[in-house]
PDB file of C-alpha atoms in Angstrom:
ATOM      1  CA  UNK A   1     -22.882   5.762  27.114  1.00 93.00           C
ATOM      2  CA  UNK A   2     -22.747   5.895  23.315  1.00 96.00           C
ATOM      3  CA  UNK A   3     -19.613   5.004  21.266  1.00 95.00           C
ATOM      4  CA  UNK A   4     -18.250   7.962  19.308  1.00 97.00           C
ATOM      5  CA  UNK A   5     -15.574   7.362  16.693  1.00 95.00           C
ATOM      6  CA  UNK A   6     -15.130   6.070  13.162  1.00 93.00           C
ATOM      7  CA  UNK A   7     -13.148   3.012  14.271  1.00 93.00           C
ATOM      8  CA  UNK A   8     -13.884   0.643  17.167  1.00 91.00           C
ATOM      9  CA  UNK A   9     -10.170   0.868  17.916  1.00 91.00           C
ATOM     10  CA  UNK A  10     -10.337   4.623  18.550  1.00 94.00           C
ATOM     11  CA  UNK A  11     -13.609   5.586  20.234  1.00 95.00           C
ATOM     12  CA  UNK A  12     -14.832   7.656  23.119  1.00 96.00           C
ATOM     13  CA  UNK A  13     -17.942   6.846  25.127  1.00 96.00           C
ATOM     14  CA  UNK A  14     -20.254   9.848  25.514  1.00 97.00           C
ATOM     15  CA  UNK A  15     -23.521  10.845  27.104  1.00 97.00           C
ATOM     16  CA  UNK A  16     -25.263  14.143  27.793  1.00 97.00           C
ATOM     17  CA  UNK A  17     -23.279  14.570  30.999  1.00 97.00           C
ATOM     18  CA  UNK A  18     -20.092  12.585  30.607  1.00 98.00           C
ATOM     19  CA  UNK A  19     -17.264  11.702  28.209  1.00 98.00           C
ATOM     20  CA  UNK A  20     -15.015   8.678  28.722  1.00 96.00           C
ATOM     21  CA  UNK A  21     -11.732   9.140  26.853  1.00 96.00           C
ATOM     22  CA  UNK A  22     -10.453   5.627  27.523  1.00 95.00           C
ATOM     23  CA  UNK A  23     -10.039   3.439  24.466  1.00 92.00           C
ATOM     24  CA  UNK A  24     -11.050  -0.193  24.754  1.00 88.00           C
ATOM     25  CA  UNK A  25      -7.887  -2.294  25.100  1.00 91.00           C
ATOM     26  CA  UNK A  26      -6.983  -4.533  22.181  1.00 90.00           C
ATOM     27  CA  UNK A  27      -6.289  -8.161  22.992  1.00 94.00           C
ATOM     28  CA  UNK A  28      -2.774  -8.967  21.804  1.00 96.00           C
ATOM     29  CA  UNK A  29      -2.383 -11.461  18.972  1.00 96.00           C
ATOM     30  CA  UNK A  30       1.361 -12.086  18.805  1.00 97.00           C
ATOM     31  CA  UNK A  31       2.907 -13.706  15.742  1.00 98.00           C
ATOM     32  CA  UNK A  32       6.569 -14.635  15.393  1.00 97.00           C
ATOM     33  CA  UNK A  33       7.973 -14.867  11.866  1.00 97.00           C
ATOM     34  CA  UNK A  34      11.267 -15.457  10.120  1.00 97.00           C
ATOM     35  CA  UNK A  35      12.577 -12.161   8.781  1.00 98.00           C
ATOM     36  CA  UNK A  36      15.802 -10.328   8.010  1.00 98.00           C
ATOM     37  CA  UNK A  37      17.954  -9.025   9.549  1.00 97.00           C
ATOM     38  CA  UNK A  38      16.324 -10.626  12.608  1.00 98.00           C
ATOM     39  CA  UNK A  39      13.395 -12.806  13.608  1.00 97.00           C
ATOM     40  CA  UNK A  40      10.372 -10.635  14.426  1.00 98.00           C
ATOM     41  CA  UNK A  41       7.429 -10.905  16.806  1.00 98.00           C
ATOM     42  CA  UNK A  42       4.561  -8.578  15.942  1.00 98.00           C
ATOM     43  CA  UNK A  43       1.018  -7.993  17.152  1.00 98.00           C
ATOM     44  CA  UNK A  44      -1.582  -8.828  14.502  1.00 98.00           C
ATOM     45  CA  UNK A  45      -4.070  -6.683  16.438  1.00 97.00           C
ATOM     46  CA  UNK A  46      -1.962  -3.627  15.577  1.00 98.00           C
ATOM     47  CA  UNK A  47      -0.874  -4.624  12.078  1.00 98.00           C
ATOM     48  CA  UNK A  48      -2.134  -3.591   8.631  1.00 98.00           C
ATOM     49  CA  UNK A  49      -1.005  -4.394   5.103  1.00 99.00           C
ATOM     50  CA  UNK A  50      -0.513  -1.652   2.506  1.00 99.00           C
ATOM     51  CA  UNK A  51      -0.633  -2.846  -1.107  1.00 99.00           C
ATOM     52  CA  UNK A  52       0.771  -0.267  -3.484  1.00 98.00           C
ATOM     53  CA  UNK A  53      -0.227   0.264  -7.124  1.00 98.00           C
ATOM     54  CA  UNK A  54      -1.335  -3.250  -8.108  1.00 98.00           C
ATOM     55  CA  UNK A  55      -3.365  -1.538 -10.825  1.00 98.00           C
ATOM     56  CA  UNK A  56      -4.205  -2.238 -14.439  1.00 97.00           C
ATOM     57  CA  UNK A  57      -2.001   0.551 -15.748  1.00 97.00           C
ATOM     58  CA  UNK A  58       1.021  -0.959 -14.013  1.00 97.00           C
ATOM     59  CA  UNK A  59       0.250  -4.682 -14.092  1.00 98.00           C
ATOM     60  CA  UNK A  60      -2.085  -5.438 -17.015  1.00 97.00           C
ATOM     61  CA  UNK A  61      -0.596  -5.997 -20.493  1.00 96.00           C
ATOM     62  CA  UNK A  62      -3.191  -3.610 -21.964  1.00 95.00           C
ATOM     63  CA  UNK A  63      -2.525  -0.925 -19.364  1.00 96.00           C
ATOM     64  CA  UNK A  64      -0.367   2.164 -19.592  1.00 95.00           C
ATOM     65  CA  UNK A  65       3.045   0.545 -19.100  1.00 95.00           C
ATOM     66  CA  UNK A  66       2.203  -2.157 -21.601  1.00 94.00           C
ATOM     67  CA  UNK A  67       1.142   0.519 -24.070  1.00 92.00           C
ATOM     68  CA  UNK A  68       4.472   2.357 -23.838  1.00 91.00           C
ATOM     69  CA  UNK A  69       6.428  -0.854 -24.332  1.00 93.00           C
ATOM     70  CA  UNK A  70       7.277  -1.914 -20.780  1.00 95.00           C
ATOM     71  CA  UNK A  71       7.226  -5.650 -20.057  1.00 97.00           C
ATOM     72  CA  UNK A  72       4.793  -5.878 -17.121  1.00 98.00           C
ATOM     73  CA  UNK A  73       5.567  -9.546 -16.446  1.00 98.00           C
ATOM     74  CA  UNK A  74       7.695  -8.703 -13.366  1.00 98.00           C
ATOM     75  CA  UNK A  75       4.910  -6.474 -11.974  1.00 98.00           C
ATOM     76  CA  UNK A  76       2.542  -9.439 -12.031  1.00 98.00           C
ATOM     77  CA  UNK A  77       4.733 -11.730  -9.913  1.00 98.00           C
ATOM     78  CA  UNK A  78       3.215 -10.547  -6.586  1.00 98.00           C
ATOM     79  CA  UNK A  79      -0.311 -11.492  -7.702  1.00 98.00           C
ATOM     80  CA  UNK A  80      -0.361 -15.211  -6.733  1.00 98.00           C
ATOM     81  CA  UNK A  81       1.402 -14.553  -3.426  1.00 98.00           C
ATOM     82  CA  UNK A  82      -0.999 -11.773  -2.457  1.00 98.00           C
ATOM     83  CA  UNK A  83      -4.008 -13.785  -3.616  1.00 98.00           C
ATOM     84  CA  UNK A  84      -2.952 -16.523  -1.200  1.00 98.00           C
ATOM     85  CA  UNK A  85      -1.989 -14.267   1.709  1.00 98.00           C
ATOM     86  CA  UNK A  86      -4.824 -11.716   1.804  1.00 98.00           C
ATOM     87  CA  UNK A  87      -7.681 -14.090   2.765  1.00 98.00           C
ATOM     88  CA  UNK A  88      -5.655 -15.247   5.768  1.00 98.00           C
ATOM     89  CA  UNK A  89      -4.912 -11.681   6.858  1.00 98.00           C
ATOM     90  CA  UNK A  90      -8.570 -10.717   6.509  1.00 98.00           C
ATOM     91  CA  UNK A  91      -9.532 -13.762   8.586  1.00 97.00           C
ATOM     92  CA  UNK A  92      -7.262 -12.364  11.310  1.00 96.00           C
ATOM     93  CA  UNK A  93      -8.969  -8.936  11.036  1.00 96.00           C
ATOM     94  CA  UNK A  94      -5.790  -7.350   9.708  1.00 98.00           C
ATOM     95  CA  UNK A  95      -6.834  -4.217   7.773  1.00 98.00           C
ATOM     96  CA  UNK A  96      -6.113  -4.399   4.042  1.00 98.00           C
ATOM     97  CA  UNK A  97      -5.336  -1.022   2.480  1.00 98.00           C
ATOM     98  CA  UNK A  98      -5.136  -0.505  -1.274  1.00 98.00           C
ATOM     99  CA  UNK A  99      -2.882   2.483  -1.891  1.00 98.00           C
ATOM    100  CA  UNK A 100      -3.436   3.268  -5.567  1.00 98.00           C
ATOM    101  CA  UNK A 101      -2.339   6.071  -7.832  1.00 97.00           C
ATOM    102  CA  UNK A 102      -5.478   8.063  -8.625  1.00 96.00           C
ATOM    103  CA  UNK A 103      -5.377  11.391 -10.459  1.00 95.00           C
ATOM    104  CA  UNK A 104      -8.228  13.868 -10.417  1.00 95.00           C
ATOM    105  CA  UNK A 105      -9.878  14.089 -13.863  1.00 95.00           C
ATOM    106  CA  UNK A 106      -8.751  17.717 -14.092  1.00 96.00           C
ATOM    107  CA  UNK A 107      -5.220  16.786 -12.900  1.00 95.00           C
ATOM    108  CA  UNK A 108      -5.198  19.716 -10.484  1.00 95.00           C
ATOM    109  CA  UNK A 109      -3.496  17.488  -7.912  1.00 92.00           C
ATOM    110  CA  UNK A 110      -0.494  17.029 -10.232  1.00 92.00           C
ATOM    111  CA  UNK A 111       2.270  19.657 -10.456  1.00 93.00           C
ATOM    112  CA  UNK A 112       4.263  20.013 -13.694  1.00 94.00           C
ATOM    113  CA  UNK A 113       7.177  18.125 -12.134  1.00 91.00           C
ATOM    114  CA  UNK A 114       5.088  14.949 -11.888  1.00 90.00           C
ATOM    115  CA  UNK A 115       3.676  15.362 -15.373  1.00 92.00           C
ATOM    116  CA  UNK A 116       7.205  15.790 -16.698  1.00 93.00           C
ATOM    117  CA  UNK A 117       8.403  12.476 -15.226  1.00 86.00           C
ATOM    118  CA  UNK A 118       6.036  10.555 -17.462  1.00 82.00           C
ATOM    119  CA  UNK A 119       5.854  12.971 -20.408  1.00 89.00           C
ATOM    120  CA  UNK A 120       9.291  14.605 -20.542  1.00 91.00           C
ATOM    121  CA  UNK A 121       8.964  16.017 -24.049  1.00 93.00           C
ATOM    122  CA  UNK A 122       5.318  17.045 -23.628  1.00 90.00           C
ATOM    123  CA  UNK A 123       4.237  14.458 -26.186  1.00 91.00           C
ATOM    124  CA  UNK A 124       3.013  10.893 -25.905  1.00 88.00           C
ATOM    125  CA  UNK A 125       0.644   9.380 -23.362  1.00 92.00           C
ATOM    126  CA  UNK A 126       1.164  10.689 -19.842  1.00 93.00           C
ATOM    127  CA  UNK A 127      -0.785  10.895 -16.597  1.00 95.00           C
ATOM    128  CA  UNK A 128      -4.473  11.486 -17.272  1.00 95.00           C
ATOM    129  CA  UNK A 129      -4.197  11.106 -21.029  1.00 94.00           C
ATOM    130  CA  UNK A 130      -6.455   8.603 -22.849  1.00 94.00           C
ATOM    131  CA  UNK A 131      -4.869   5.342 -23.913  1.00 91.00           C
ATOM    132  CA  UNK A 132      -5.087   4.710 -27.658  1.00 88.00           C
ATOM    133  CA  UNK A 133      -7.610   1.980 -28.306  1.00 80.00           C
ATOM    134  CA  UNK A 134      -9.418   1.709 -24.968  1.00 84.00           C
ATOM    135  CA  UNK A 135      -9.611   5.452 -24.302  1.00 91.00           C
ATOM    136  CA  UNK A 136      -9.094   4.779 -20.573  1.00 91.00           C
ATOM    137  CA  UNK A 137      -7.434   7.755 -18.887  1.00 95.00           C
ATOM    138  CA  UNK A 138      -4.063   6.912 -17.408  1.00 96.00           C
ATOM    139  CA  UNK A 139      -4.299   6.350 -13.642  1.00 96.00           C
ATOM    140  CA  UNK A 140      -7.410   8.507 -13.317  1.00 96.00           C
ATOM    141  CA  UNK A 141      -9.263   7.797 -10.085  1.00 96.00           C
ATOM    142  CA  UNK A 142     -12.326   5.645 -10.772  1.00 94.00           C
ATOM    143  CA  UNK A 143     -11.167   4.477 -14.191  1.00 94.00           C
ATOM    144  CA  UNK A 144     -10.298   0.977 -15.411  1.00 95.00           C
ATOM    145  CA  UNK A 145      -6.695   2.160 -15.647  1.00 96.00           C
ATOM    146  CA  UNK A 146      -6.493   2.928 -11.932  1.00 97.00           C
ATOM    147  CA  UNK A 147      -8.461  -0.142 -10.793  1.00 97.00           C
ATOM    148  CA  UNK A 148      -6.859  -3.042  -8.946  1.00 98.00           C
ATOM    149  CA  UNK A 149      -6.152  -5.999 -11.245  1.00 98.00           C
ATOM    150  CA  UNK A 150      -9.013  -8.492 -11.393  1.00 98.00           C
ATOM    151  CA  UNK A 151      -6.983 -11.286  -9.806  1.00 98.00           C
ATOM    152  CA  UNK A 152      -6.772  -9.271  -6.578  1.00 98.00           C
ATOM    153  CA  UNK A 153     -10.329  -7.971  -6.452  1.00 94.00           C
ATOM    154  CA  UNK A 154     -10.695  -6.026  -3.177  1.00 98.00           C
ATOM    155  CA  UNK A 155     -13.227  -7.165  -0.594  1.00 98.00           C
ATOM    156  CA  UNK A 156     -15.994  -4.845   0.701  1.00 97.00           C
ATOM    157  CA  UNK A 157     -14.245  -4.360   4.042  1.00 96.00           C
ATOM    158  CA  UNK A 158     -10.952  -3.262   2.498  1.00 98.00           C
ATOM    159  CA  UNK A 159      -9.798   0.356   2.665  1.00 98.00           C
ATOM    160  CA  UNK A 160      -8.928   2.445  -0.402  1.00 98.00           C
ATOM    161  CA  UNK A 161      -6.591   5.449  -0.441  1.00 98.00           C
ATOM    162  CA  UNK A 162      -5.802   7.382  -3.623  1.00 97.00           C
ATOM    163  CA  UNK A 163      -2.323   8.863  -3.903  1.00 97.00           C
ATOM    164  CA  UNK A 164      -0.616  11.036  -6.493  1.00 94.00           C
ATOM    165  CA  UNK A 165       2.984  11.110  -5.306  1.00 94.00           C
ATOM    166  CA  UNK A 166       5.597   8.388  -4.936  1.00 95.00           C
ATOM    167  CA  UNK A 167       4.834   8.367  -1.221  1.00 98.00           C
ATOM    168  CA  UNK A 168       1.303   7.545  -0.147  1.00 98.00           C
ATOM    169  CA  UNK A 169       1.643   9.740   2.940  1.00 98.00           C
ATOM    170  CA  UNK A 170       1.924  13.034   1.040  1.00 96.00           C
ATOM    171  CA  UNK A 171      -1.335  14.968   0.738  1.00 94.00           C
ATOM    172  CA  UNK A 172      -3.492  11.927   1.583  1.00 97.00           C
ATOM    173  CA  UNK A 173      -5.498  10.639   4.543  1.00 98.00           C
ATOM    174  CA  UNK A 174      -3.330   7.512   4.957  1.00 98.00           C
ATOM    175  CA  UNK A 175      -1.707   8.479   8.265  1.00 98.00           C
ATOM    176  CA  UNK A 176      -5.042   9.535   9.795  1.00 98.00           C
ATOM    177  CA  UNK A 177      -6.638   6.228   8.804  1.00 98.00           C
ATOM    178  CA  UNK A 178      -3.800   4.179  10.283  1.00 98.00           C
ATOM    179  CA  UNK A 179      -3.890   6.095  13.550  1.00 97.00           C
ATOM    180  CA  UNK A 180      -7.663   5.658  13.818  1.00 97.00           C
ATOM    181  CA  UNK A 181      -7.105   1.924  13.331  1.00 97.00           C
ATOM    182  CA  UNK A 182      -4.548   1.851  16.134  1.00 96.00           C
ATOM    183  CA  UNK A 183      -1.918   0.407  13.792  1.00 98.00           C
ATOM    184  CA  UNK A 184       1.775   0.401  14.671  1.00 98.00           C
ATOM    185  CA  UNK A 185       3.142  -2.272  12.292  1.00 98.00           C
ATOM    186  CA  UNK A 186       2.827  -2.034   8.517  1.00 98.00           C
ATOM    187  CA  UNK A 187       3.346  -4.783   5.962  1.00 99.00           C
ATOM    188  CA  UNK A 188       4.270  -3.460   2.513  1.00 99.00           C
ATOM    189  CA  UNK A 189       3.637  -5.044  -0.877  1.00 99.00           C
ATOM    190  CA  UNK A 190       3.125  -4.012  -4.490  1.00 98.00           C
ATOM    191  CA  UNK A 191       4.932  -2.166  -7.283  1.00 98.00           C
ATOM    192  CA  UNK A 192       7.262  -0.629  -8.027  1.00 98.00           C
ATOM    193  CA  UNK A 193       9.192  -1.688  -4.967  1.00 98.00           C
ATOM    194  CA  UNK A 194      12.038   0.742  -5.678  1.00 98.00           C
ATOM    195  CA  UNK A 195       9.721   3.696  -6.259  1.00 97.00           C
ATOM    196  CA  UNK A 196       6.232   4.053  -4.725  1.00 98.00           C
ATOM    197  CA  UNK A 197       6.538   1.126  -2.320  1.00 98.00           C
ATOM    198  CA  UNK A 198       9.887   2.313  -1.014  1.00 98.00           C
ATOM    199  CA  UNK A 199       8.826   5.971  -0.951  1.00 98.00           C
ATOM    200  CA  UNK A 200       5.810   5.115   1.204  1.00 98.00           C
ATOM    201  CA  UNK A 201       7.800   2.767   3.435  1.00 98.00           C
ATOM    202  CA  UNK A 202      10.464   5.441   4.040  1.00 98.00           C
ATOM    203  CA  UNK A 203       7.854   7.947   5.166  1.00 98.00           C
ATOM    204  CA  UNK A 204       6.190   5.318   7.341  1.00 98.00           C
ATOM    205  CA  UNK A 205       9.518   4.620   9.007  1.00 98.00           C
ATOM    206  CA  UNK A 206      10.135   8.337   9.577  1.00 98.00           C
ATOM    207  CA  UNK A 207       6.655   8.622  11.126  1.00 98.00           C
ATOM    208  CA  UNK A 208       7.497   5.878  13.622  1.00 98.00           C
ATOM    209  CA  UNK A 209       5.671   2.888  12.149  1.00 98.00           C
ATOM    210  CA  UNK A 210       7.300  -0.539  12.271  1.00 98.00           C
ATOM    211  CA  UNK A 211       7.831  -1.593   8.651  1.00 98.00           C
ATOM    212  CA  UNK A 212       8.048  -5.069   7.132  1.00 98.00           C
ATOM    213  CA  UNK A 213       8.523  -5.427   3.380  1.00 98.00           C
ATOM    214  CA  UNK A 214       7.049  -8.618   1.924  1.00 98.00           C
ATOM    215  CA  UNK A 215       9.701  -9.525  -0.607  1.00 98.00           C
ATOM    216  CA  UNK A 216       7.735 -12.064  -2.644  1.00 98.00           C
ATOM    217  CA  UNK A 217       4.690  -9.761  -2.691  1.00 98.00           C
ATOM    218  CA  UNK A 218       6.705  -6.894  -4.171  1.00 98.00           C
ATOM    219  CA  UNK A 219       8.234  -6.340  -7.598  1.00 98.00           C
ATOM    220  CA  UNK A 220       9.521  -3.782 -10.076  1.00 98.00           C
ATOM    221  CA  UNK A 221       9.825  -3.293 -13.794  1.00 98.00           C
ATOM    222  CA  UNK A 222      13.133  -1.515 -13.139  1.00 97.00           C
ATOM    223  CA  UNK A 223      16.440  -3.366 -13.565  1.00 97.00           C
ATOM    224  CA  UNK A 224      17.044  -6.141 -11.027  1.00 97.00           C
ATOM    225  CA  UNK A 225      19.712  -4.155  -9.200  1.00 98.00           C
ATOM    226  CA  UNK A 226      17.010  -1.664  -8.170  1.00 98.00           C
ATOM    227  CA  UNK A 227      15.110  -4.472  -6.445  1.00 98.00           C
ATOM    228  CA  UNK A 228      18.294  -5.728  -4.782  1.00 98.00           C
ATOM    229  CA  UNK A 229      19.228  -2.255  -3.540  1.00 98.00           C
ATOM    230  CA  UNK A 230      15.745  -1.750  -2.092  1.00 98.00           C
ATOM    231  CA  UNK A 231      15.869  -5.027  -0.178  1.00 98.00           C
ATOM    232  CA  UNK A 232      19.331  -4.145   1.132  1.00 98.00           C
ATOM    233  CA  UNK A 233      18.343  -0.652   2.270  1.00 98.00           C
ATOM    234  CA  UNK A 234      15.124  -1.751   3.970  1.00 98.00           C
ATOM    235  CA  UNK A 235      17.032  -4.376   5.978  1.00 97.00           C
ATOM    236  CA  UNK A 236      19.877  -1.989   6.688  1.00 97.00           C
ATOM    237  CA  UNK A 237      18.000   1.157   7.689  1.00 97.00           C
ATOM    238  CA  UNK A 238      14.214   1.153   7.526  1.00 98.00           C
ATOM    239  CA  UNK A 239      12.725  -2.098   8.799  1.00 98.00           C
ATOM    240  CA  UNK A 240      12.591  -5.798   8.053  1.00 98.00           C
ATOM    241  CA  UNK A 241      12.153  -8.056   5.040  1.00 98.00           C
ATOM    242  CA  UNK A 242      10.063 -11.243   5.116  1.00 98.00           C
ATOM    243  CA  UNK A 243       8.315 -13.710   2.831  1.00 98.00           C
ATOM    244  CA  UNK A 244       4.540 -14.152   2.762  1.00 98.00           C
ATOM    245  CA  UNK A 245       5.088 -17.839   3.557  1.00 98.00           C
ATOM    246  CA  UNK A 246       6.443 -16.825   6.968  1.00 98.00           C
ATOM    247  CA  UNK A 247       3.084 -15.227   7.781  1.00 98.00           C
ATOM    248  CA  UNK A 248       1.097 -18.141   6.367  1.00 97.00           C
ATOM    249  CA  UNK A 249       3.124 -20.618   8.407  1.00 95.00           C
ATOM    250  CA  UNK A 250       2.852 -18.520  11.546  1.00 94.00           C
ATOM    251  CA  UNK A 251      -0.908 -17.968  11.256  1.00 95.00           C
ATOM    252  CA  UNK A 252      -1.455 -21.649  10.499  1.00 90.00           C
ATOM    253  CA  UNK A 253       0.427 -22.533  13.674  1.00 76.00           C
TER     254      UNK A 253
END
């Protein structure tokens, strides 16, 4: 019998005369962590982390936000926490997914409504436009602008998904990838926590995934009350909130 499937977690066994639809069982790897509103036990074998928009245009001083006068210092606060956490998650075979904004060069995946958000008067530097100085096109897939910041350089085994909406589930392959990986629990990190992180987490919750927001691995350049409201609403309605240290302590134990 020959394995047939893109992921070892979701494969048939086939031959010329037979097909076995049974998936190989995953050995449970339970982990109990401190979280809010309650302590949580999850299965690392069915967990993935989604890191949203930790890209040069959002987090580098010479990126797009820096160019238009936004202080990106808050957006950089997740970097040391993620740099410490990700090697431990990879060592536990937890899939690492980079969910990054990535426009097509021709911007045909962007409706006028999205272009208007970032270029309301039709002037200035908006999505896909070249940055003065570097010439890098804003959040264009494959460009320096859309790349993950150097401090969080992805590993070869990581998974990349380009998005072009606030939610990473709209018009992308994210849900298909997660289902092929057999994932039921999602850890969320990145920026902006009140916009793309929350938008993706809300859709994940509506799709039936268990959602845990990593508070110290998330940030926003919005006013602080936006961060506070996001934390409140996730705990109240959409999942759980935890610190990366809870995972590090649990995996170390």
